[in-house]
């Protein structure tokens, strides 16, 4: 079935450094790739998304890149801040209109 | 913020009991979804509905049931057949535009525990 692999499962960086989270997907028909940030005990919130007709998208300190040939996409956070600490989920649009989620990456930004 | 309201925030289930989790949205979204979240497992799809009076099973539908009688409401029942119901349950909704997947917006979740 459709699957999304996400790495790493945990990531610790120093404040000001960059963080990169990578995902691969199995369904070549997927054309929508959102990223969600979830703080402890709260709802996942969409932080950025990209469609398959675009290779890269940026929003301030956050960027997402997509390589359709290799079926992988990545989240890049620059100049990390302690408030970036959270669990980040990638997802790929499924053939039925649903989303297939990765298992998440717990990002810790140390002051 | 508003848009999707889940209730209750915390719920306790006794052995052999069915419990129902509420999800209401005022975003005029066509599609609604239920996910289960366990530590280290990410979000797993239980059921989803793209139109009133129709719904489809997700990856882990066994032991759960849903209904979609109104566009704005998509309640989830955790039945006694679900032997390990302790989890964080998230409801989401999205538009259906016919142009592929759309962003899903989540509620605040319901945390279900066994007594």
PDB file of C-alpha atoms in Angstrom:
ATOM      1  CA  UNK A   1       0.000   0.000   0.000  1.00  0.00           C
ATOM      2  CA  UNK A   2       0.876   3.677  -0.001  1.00  0.00           C
ATOM      3  CA  UNK A   3       3.650   4.550   2.434  1.00  0.00           C
ATOM      4  CA  UNK A   4       5.632   7.576   3.631  1.00  0.00           C
ATOM      5  CA  UNK A   5       8.978   7.144   5.362  1.00  0.00           C
ATOM      6  CA  UNK A   6      10.301  10.015   7.480  1.00  0.00           C
ATOM      7  CA  UNK A   7      13.813  10.525   8.874  1.00  0.00           C
ATOM      8  CA  UNK A   8      15.215  11.176  11.369  1.00  0.00           C
ATOM      9  CA  UNK A   9      12.786  10.308  14.156  1.00  0.00           C
ATOM     10  CA  UNK A  10      14.572  12.713  16.512  1.00  0.00           C
ATOM     11  CA  UNK A  11      16.756  15.712  15.734  1.00  0.00           C
ATOM     12  CA  UNK A  12      18.593  17.981  18.135  1.00  0.00           C
ATOM     13  CA  UNK A  13      20.210  21.214  16.950  1.00  0.00           C
ATOM     14  CA  UNK A  14      21.743  24.278  18.510  1.00  0.00           C
ATOM     15  CA  UNK A  15      19.824  27.521  18.280  1.00  0.00           C
ATOM     16  CA  UNK A  16      20.721  29.292  15.042  1.00  0.00           C
ATOM     17  CA  UNK A  17      21.682  26.114  13.199  1.00  0.00           C
ATOM     18  CA  UNK A  18      19.682  24.627  10.319  1.00  0.00           C
ATOM     19  CA  UNK A  19      17.470  21.541  10.544  1.00  0.00           C
ATOM     20  CA  UNK A  20      16.573  19.190   7.705  1.00  0.00           C
ATOM     21  CA  UNK A  21      13.899  16.496   7.763  1.00  0.00           C
ATOM     22  CA  UNK A  22      13.524  14.078   4.862  1.00  0.00           C
ATOM     23  CA  UNK A  23      10.611  12.003   3.581  1.00  0.00           C
ATOM     24  CA  UNK A  24      10.163   9.455   0.828  1.00  0.00           C
ATOM     25  CA  UNK A  25       6.862   8.283  -0.599  1.00  0.00           C
ATOM     26  CA  UNK A  26       5.809   5.200  -2.518  1.00  0.00           C
ATOM     27  CA  UNK A  27       2.859   6.312  -4.659  1.00  0.00           C
ATOM     28  CA  UNK A  28       4.123   7.925  -7.863  1.00  0.00           C
ATOM     29  CA  UNK A  29       0.652   9.456  -8.380  1.00  0.00           C
ATOM     30  CA  UNK A  30       0.995  11.625  -5.239  1.00  0.00           C
ATOM     31  CA  UNK A  31       0.937  15.300  -6.161  1.00  0.00           C
ATOM     32  CA  UNK A  32       0.526  17.160  -2.871  1.00  0.00           C
ATOM     33  CA  UNK A  33       3.027  17.266   0.013  1.00  0.00           C
ATOM     34  CA  UNK A  34       2.190  19.185   3.204  1.00  0.00           C
ATOM     35  CA  UNK A  35       4.232  19.576   6.369  1.00  0.00           C
ATOM     36  CA  UNK A  36       2.627  19.894   9.809  1.00  0.00           C
ATOM     37  CA  UNK A  37       4.031  21.097  13.131  1.00  0.00           C
ATOM     38  CA  UNK A  38       2.565  19.677  16.324  1.00  0.00           C
ATOM     39  CA  UNK A  39       3.391  21.053  19.737  1.00  0.00           C
ATOM     40  CA  UNK A  40       2.874  18.829  22.755  1.00  0.00           C
ATOM     41  CA  UNK A  41      -0.810  18.067  23.335  1.00  0.00           C
ATOM     42  CA  UNK A  42      -1.960  20.366  20.539  1.00  0.00           C
ATOM     43  CA  UNK A  43      -3.379  20.023  17.061  1.00  0.00           C
ATOM     44  CA  UNK A  44      -1.116  19.588  14.018  1.00  0.00           C
ATOM     45  CA  UNK A  45      -0.807  22.864  12.156  1.00  0.00           C
ATOM     46  CA  UNK A  46       0.049  23.211   8.480  1.00  0.00           C
ATOM     47  CA  UNK A  47       3.303  25.146   8.096  1.00  0.00           C
ATOM     48  CA  UNK A  48       4.055  24.732   4.391  1.00  0.00           C
ATOM     49  CA  UNK A  49       2.978  22.613   1.451  1.00  0.00           C
ATOM     50  CA  UNK A  50       4.123  21.960  -2.102  1.00  0.00           C
ATOM     51  CA  UNK A  51       2.533  20.551  -5.225  1.00  0.00           C
ATOM     52  CA  UNK A  52       4.232  18.322  -7.759  1.00  0.00           C
ATOM     53  CA  UNK A  53       4.530  21.017 -10.420  1.00  0.00           C
ATOM     54  CA  UNK A  54       6.936  22.961  -8.177  1.00  0.00           C
ATOM     55  CA  UNK A  55      10.446  21.929  -7.088  1.00  0.00           C
ATOM     56  CA  UNK A  56      10.918  24.289  -4.159  1.00  0.00           C
ATOM     57  CA  UNK A  57       8.874  26.636  -2.009  1.00  0.00           C
ATOM     58  CA  UNK A  58      10.016  29.064   0.695  1.00  0.00           C
ATOM     59  CA  UNK A  59       8.256  30.910   3.484  1.00  0.00           C
ATOM     60  CA  UNK A  60      10.628  32.979   5.602  1.00  0.00           C
ATOM     61  CA  UNK A  61      12.849  30.508   7.520  1.00  0.00           C
ATOM     62  CA  UNK A  62      11.069  27.425   6.175  1.00  0.00           C
ATOM     63  CA  UNK A  63      11.560  25.789   2.784  1.00  0.00           C
ATOM     64  CA  UNK A  64      10.435  22.561   1.193  1.00  0.00           C
ATOM     65  CA  UNK A  65      12.082  20.830  -1.760  1.00  0.00           C
ATOM     66  CA  UNK A  66      10.599  18.078  -3.904  1.00  0.00           C
ATOM     67  CA  UNK A  67      12.306  15.553  -6.154  1.00  0.00           C
ATOM     68  CA  UNK A  68       9.536  13.713  -8.011  1.00  0.00           C
ATOM     69  CA  UNK A  69      11.919  11.419  -9.856  1.00  0.00           C
ATOM     70  CA  UNK A  70      13.412  10.126  -6.638  1.00  0.00           C
ATOM     71  CA  UNK A  71      10.072  10.407  -4.798  1.00  0.00           C
ATOM     72  CA  UNK A  72      11.423  12.339  -1.880  1.00  0.00           C
ATOM     73  CA  UNK A  73      10.851  15.735  -0.316  1.00  0.00           C
ATOM     74  CA  UNK A  74      12.511  17.629   2.497  1.00  0.00           C
ATOM     75  CA  UNK A  75      11.779  20.346   5.037  1.00  0.00           C
ATOM     76  CA  UNK A  76      14.515  22.887   5.737  1.00  0.00           C
ATOM     77  CA  UNK A  77      14.400  25.223   8.732  1.00  0.00           C
ATOM     78  CA  UNK A  78      17.103  27.869   8.911  1.00  0.00           C
ATOM     79  CA  UNK A  79      18.183  29.968  11.911  1.00  0.00           C
ATOM     80  CA  UNK A  80      16.331  27.664  14.285  1.00  0.00           C
ATOM     81  CA  UNK A  81      14.800  29.084  17.449  1.00  0.00           C
ATOM     82  CA  UNK A  82      13.661  27.345  20.659  1.00  0.00           C
ATOM     83  CA  UNK A  83      10.027  27.861  19.619  1.00  0.00           C
ATOM     84  CA  UNK A  84      10.686  25.652  16.582  1.00  0.00           C
ATOM     85  CA  UNK A  85      10.890  22.697  18.993  1.00  0.00           C
ATOM     86  CA  UNK A  86       7.974  20.376  18.166  1.00  0.00           C
ATOM     87  CA  UNK A  87       7.105  17.220  16.271  1.00  0.00           C
ATOM     88  CA  UNK A  88       7.029  17.673  12.500  1.00  0.00           C
ATOM     89  CA  UNK A  89       5.035  15.420  10.175  1.00  0.00           C
ATOM     90  CA  UNK A  90       5.322  15.101   6.434  1.00  0.00           C
ATOM     91  CA  UNK A  91       2.483  13.728   4.319  1.00  0.00           C
ATOM     92  CA  UNK A  92       1.761  12.764   0.735  1.00  0.00           C
ATOM     93  CA  UNK A  93      -1.576  13.069  -1.035  1.00  0.00           C
ATOM     94  CA  UNK A  94      -3.133   9.648  -1.559  1.00  0.00           C
ATOM     95  CA  UNK A  95      -5.042   8.428  -4.586  1.00  0.00           C
ATOM     96  CA  UNK A  96      -8.361   8.584  -2.690  1.00  0.00           C
ATOM     97  CA  UNK A  97      -7.997  12.244  -1.723  1.00  0.00           C
ATOM     98  CA  UNK A  98      -6.636  11.390   1.711  1.00  0.00           C
ATOM     99  CA  UNK A  99      -3.164  12.046   3.167  1.00  0.00           C
ATOM    100  CA  UNK A 100      -0.560   9.440   4.100  1.00  0.00           C
ATOM    101  CA  UNK A 101       1.519  10.665   7.049  1.00  0.00           C
ATOM    102  CA  UNK A 102       5.081   9.924   8.072  1.00  0.00           C
ATOM    103  CA  UNK A 103       5.725   8.889  11.667  1.00  0.00           C
ATOM    104  CA  UNK A 104       7.076  12.267  12.691  1.00  0.00           C
ATOM    105  CA  UNK A 105      10.354  13.913  13.703  1.00  0.00           C
ATOM    106  CA  UNK A 106      10.823  15.333  17.172  1.00  0.00           C
ATOM    107  CA  UNK A 107      12.921  18.476  16.770  1.00  0.00           C
ATOM    108  CA  UNK A 108      14.656  19.941  19.805  1.00  0.00           C
ATOM    109  CA  UNK A 109      16.352  23.331  19.515  1.00  0.00           C
ATOM    110  CA  UNK A 110      18.773  23.999  22.358  1.00  0.00           C
ATOM    111  CA  UNK A 111      19.344  27.603  23.448  1.00  0.00           C
TER     112      UNK A 111
ATOM    113  CA  UNK B   1      -8.764  29.119  16.700  1.00  0.00           C
ATOM    114  CA  UNK B   2     -12.204  27.969  15.558  1.00  0.00           C
ATOM    115  CA  UNK B   3     -13.267  26.038  12.494  1.00  0.00           C
ATOM    116  CA  UNK B   4     -13.192  22.469  13.807  1.00  0.00           C
ATOM    117  CA  UNK B   5     -14.481  21.626  17.260  1.00  0.00           C
ATOM    118  CA  UNK B   6     -13.876  18.289  18.911  1.00  0.00           C
ATOM    119  CA  UNK B   7     -15.512  17.220  22.140  1.00  0.00           C
ATOM    120  CA  UNK B   8     -14.942  16.126  24.764  1.00  0.00           C
ATOM    121  CA  UNK B   9     -11.282  16.946  25.296  1.00  0.00           C
ATOM    122  CA  UNK B  10     -10.847  13.942  27.610  1.00  0.00           C
ATOM    123  CA  UNK B  11     -12.930  10.763  27.630  1.00  0.00           C
ATOM    124  CA  UNK B  12     -12.824   7.610  29.688  1.00  0.00           C
ATOM    125  CA  UNK B  13     -14.232   4.275  28.565  1.00  0.00           C
ATOM    126  CA  UNK B  14     -15.273   1.332  30.686  1.00  0.00           C
ATOM    127  CA  UNK B  15     -14.952  -2.278  29.557  1.00  0.00           C
ATOM    128  CA  UNK B  16     -17.644  -3.255  27.056  1.00  0.00           C
ATOM    129  CA  UNK B  17     -18.770   0.318  26.545  1.00  0.00           C
ATOM    130  CA  UNK B  18     -19.208   2.205  23.293  1.00  0.00           C
ATOM    131  CA  UNK B  19     -18.215   5.864  23.326  1.00  0.00           C
ATOM    132  CA  UNK B  20     -18.783   8.576  20.739  1.00  0.00           C
ATOM    133  CA  UNK B  21     -16.399  11.400  19.915  1.00  0.00           C
ATOM    134  CA  UNK B  22     -17.868  14.539  18.404  1.00  0.00           C
ATOM    135  CA  UNK B  23     -16.431  16.541  15.495  1.00  0.00           C
ATOM    136  CA  UNK B  24     -18.116  19.650  14.092  1.00  0.00           C
ATOM    137  CA  UNK B  25     -16.780  22.075  11.478  1.00  0.00           C
ATOM    138  CA  UNK B  26     -18.056  25.434  10.263  1.00  0.00           C
ATOM    139  CA  UNK B  27     -15.606  25.777   7.372  1.00  0.00           C
ATOM    140  CA  UNK B  28     -18.094  24.458   4.784  1.00  0.00           C
ATOM    141  CA  UNK B  29     -15.620  21.707   3.955  1.00  0.00           C
ATOM    142  CA  UNK B  30     -16.879  18.682   2.059  1.00  0.00           C
ATOM    143  CA  UNK B  31     -14.358  16.143   3.357  1.00  0.00           C
ATOM    144  CA  UNK B  32     -13.810  15.064   6.951  1.00  0.00           C
ATOM    145  CA  UNK B  33     -11.342  12.617   8.462  1.00  0.00           C
ATOM    146  CA  UNK B  34     -10.630  10.754  11.693  1.00  0.00           C
ATOM    147  CA  UNK B  35      -7.092   9.895  12.728  1.00  0.00           C
ATOM    148  CA  UNK B  36      -5.670   7.995  15.647  1.00  0.00           C
ATOM    149  CA  UNK B  37      -2.331   9.135  17.079  1.00  0.00           C
ATOM    150  CA  UNK B  38      -0.159   6.876  19.229  1.00  0.00           C
ATOM    151  CA  UNK B  39       3.347   7.771  20.442  1.00  0.00           C
ATOM    152  CA  UNK B  40       5.876   7.132  17.683  1.00  0.00           C
ATOM    153  CA  UNK B  41       3.192   6.047  15.213  1.00  0.00           C
ATOM    154  CA  UNK B  42       2.285   9.298  13.554  1.00  0.00           C
ATOM    155  CA  UNK B  43      -1.289   9.786  12.351  1.00  0.00           C
ATOM    156  CA  UNK B  44      -3.197   6.751  11.145  1.00  0.00           C
ATOM    157  CA  UNK B  45      -6.416   7.142   9.196  1.00  0.00           C
ATOM    158  CA  UNK B  46      -9.513   5.502  10.696  1.00  0.00           C
ATOM    159  CA  UNK B  47     -12.337   6.704   8.422  1.00  0.00           C
ATOM    160  CA  UNK B  48     -12.972   9.511   6.008  1.00  0.00           C
ATOM    161  CA  UNK B  49     -15.952  11.010   4.240  1.00  0.00           C
ATOM    162  CA  UNK B  50     -16.008  13.135   1.120  1.00  0.00           C
ATOM    163  CA  UNK B  51     -19.751  13.699   0.925  1.00  0.00           C
ATOM    164  CA  UNK B  52     -22.794  13.493   3.160  1.00  0.00           C
ATOM    165  CA  UNK B  53     -24.134   9.969   3.711  1.00  0.00           C
ATOM    166  CA  UNK B  54     -20.964   8.364   2.378  1.00  0.00           C
ATOM    167  CA  UNK B  55     -17.707   7.332   4.062  1.00  0.00           C
ATOM    168  CA  UNK B  56     -14.753   5.006   3.497  1.00  0.00           C
ATOM    169  CA  UNK B  57     -12.579   2.894   5.746  1.00  0.00           C
ATOM    170  CA  UNK B  58      -9.037   3.985   6.370  1.00  0.00           C
ATOM    171  CA  UNK B  59      -6.090   1.858   7.429  1.00  0.00           C
ATOM    172  CA  UNK B  60      -7.337   0.990  10.932  1.00  0.00           C
ATOM    173  CA  UNK B  61     -11.159   1.008  10.774  1.00  0.00           C
ATOM    174  CA  UNK B  62     -11.740  -2.183  12.791  1.00  0.00           C
ATOM    175  CA  UNK B  63     -13.536  -1.481  16.064  1.00  0.00           C
ATOM    176  CA  UNK B  64     -14.721   1.971  14.958  1.00  0.00           C
ATOM    177  CA  UNK B  65     -17.829   3.305  13.238  1.00  0.00           C
ATOM    178  CA  UNK B  66     -18.840   6.687  11.818  1.00  0.00           C
ATOM    179  CA  UNK B  67     -21.799   8.494  10.340  1.00  0.00           C
ATOM    180  CA  UNK B  68     -22.106  11.562   8.111  1.00  0.00           C
ATOM    181  CA  UNK B  69     -25.708  12.728   8.263  1.00  0.00           C
ATOM    182  CA  UNK B  70     -24.802  16.405   8.024  1.00  0.00           C
ATOM    183  CA  UNK B  71     -22.018  18.168   6.157  1.00  0.00           C
ATOM    184  CA  UNK B  72     -20.697  19.831   9.292  1.00  0.00           C
ATOM    185  CA  UNK B  73     -20.683  16.773  11.559  1.00  0.00           C
ATOM    186  CA  UNK B  74     -18.679  13.520  11.520  1.00  0.00           C
ATOM    187  CA  UNK B  75     -18.956  11.636  14.850  1.00  0.00           C
ATOM    188  CA  UNK B  76     -16.717   8.660  15.592  1.00  0.00           C
ATOM    189  CA  UNK B  77     -17.880   5.763  17.773  1.00  0.00           C
ATOM    190  CA  UNK B  78     -15.253   3.628  19.459  1.00  0.00           C
ATOM    191  CA  UNK B  79     -16.952   0.287  19.976  1.00  0.00           C
ATOM    192  CA  UNK B  80     -16.247  -2.416  22.533  1.00  0.00           C
ATOM    193  CA  UNK B  81     -14.644  -4.389  19.694  1.00  0.00           C
ATOM    194  CA  UNK B  82     -11.705  -1.956  19.764  1.00  0.00           C
ATOM    195  CA  UNK B  83      -9.518  -3.669  22.360  1.00  0.00           C
ATOM    196  CA  UNK B  84      -6.856  -1.003  22.601  1.00  0.00           C
ATOM    197  CA  UNK B  85      -8.686   2.317  22.353  1.00  0.00           C
ATOM    198  CA  UNK B  86      -6.319   4.425  24.449  1.00  0.00           C
ATOM    199  CA  UNK B  87      -5.000   7.107  22.083  1.00  0.00           C
ATOM    200  CA  UNK B  88      -5.280  10.707  20.962  1.00  0.00           C
ATOM    201  CA  UNK B  89      -8.013  11.084  18.316  1.00  0.00           C
ATOM    202  CA  UNK B  90      -7.854  13.880  15.778  1.00  0.00           C
ATOM    203  CA  UNK B  91     -10.558  15.035  13.416  1.00  0.00           C
ATOM    204  CA  UNK B  92      -9.733  17.011  10.275  1.00  0.00           C
ATOM    205  CA  UNK B  93     -11.539  18.553   7.325  1.00  0.00           C
ATOM    206  CA  UNK B  94     -10.639  19.835   3.883  1.00  0.00           C
ATOM    207  CA  UNK B  95     -12.178  21.272   0.770  1.00  0.00           C
ATOM    208  CA  UNK B  96     -12.874  19.087  -2.257  1.00  0.00           C
ATOM    209  CA  UNK B  97     -12.078  21.044  -5.398  1.00  0.00           C
ATOM    210  CA  UNK B  98     -11.561  18.323  -8.004  1.00  0.00           C
ATOM    211  CA  UNK B  99      -7.992  19.599  -8.423  1.00  0.00           C
ATOM    212  CA  UNK B 100      -6.254  17.122  -6.155  1.00  0.00           C
ATOM    213  CA  UNK B 101      -5.597  17.066  -2.444  1.00  0.00           C
ATOM    214  CA  UNK B 102      -6.279  20.146  -0.355  1.00  0.00           C
ATOM    215  CA  UNK B 103      -4.853  21.170   3.038  1.00  0.00           C
ATOM    216  CA  UNK B 104      -6.411  19.428   6.001  1.00  0.00           C
ATOM    217  CA  UNK B 105      -7.287  21.459   9.073  1.00  0.00           C
ATOM    218  CA  UNK B 106      -7.321  19.734  12.442  1.00  0.00           C
ATOM    219  CA  UNK B 107      -9.358  19.985  15.620  1.00  0.00           C
ATOM    220  CA  UNK B 108      -7.789  20.050  19.095  1.00  0.00           C
ATOM    221  CA  UNK B 109      -8.253  16.316  19.598  1.00  0.00           C
ATOM    222  CA  UNK B 110      -9.863  14.011  22.133  1.00  0.00           C
ATOM    223  CA  UNK B 111      -7.743  11.934  24.483  1.00  0.00           C
ATOM    224  CA  UNK B 112      -9.432   8.602  25.204  1.00  0.00           C
ATOM    225  CA  UNK B 113      -8.390   6.370  28.073  1.00  0.00           C
ATOM    226  CA  UNK B 114      -9.650   3.110  29.536  1.00  0.00           C
ATOM    227  CA  UNK B 115     -10.895   3.055  33.108  1.00  0.00           C
TER     228      UNK B 115
END
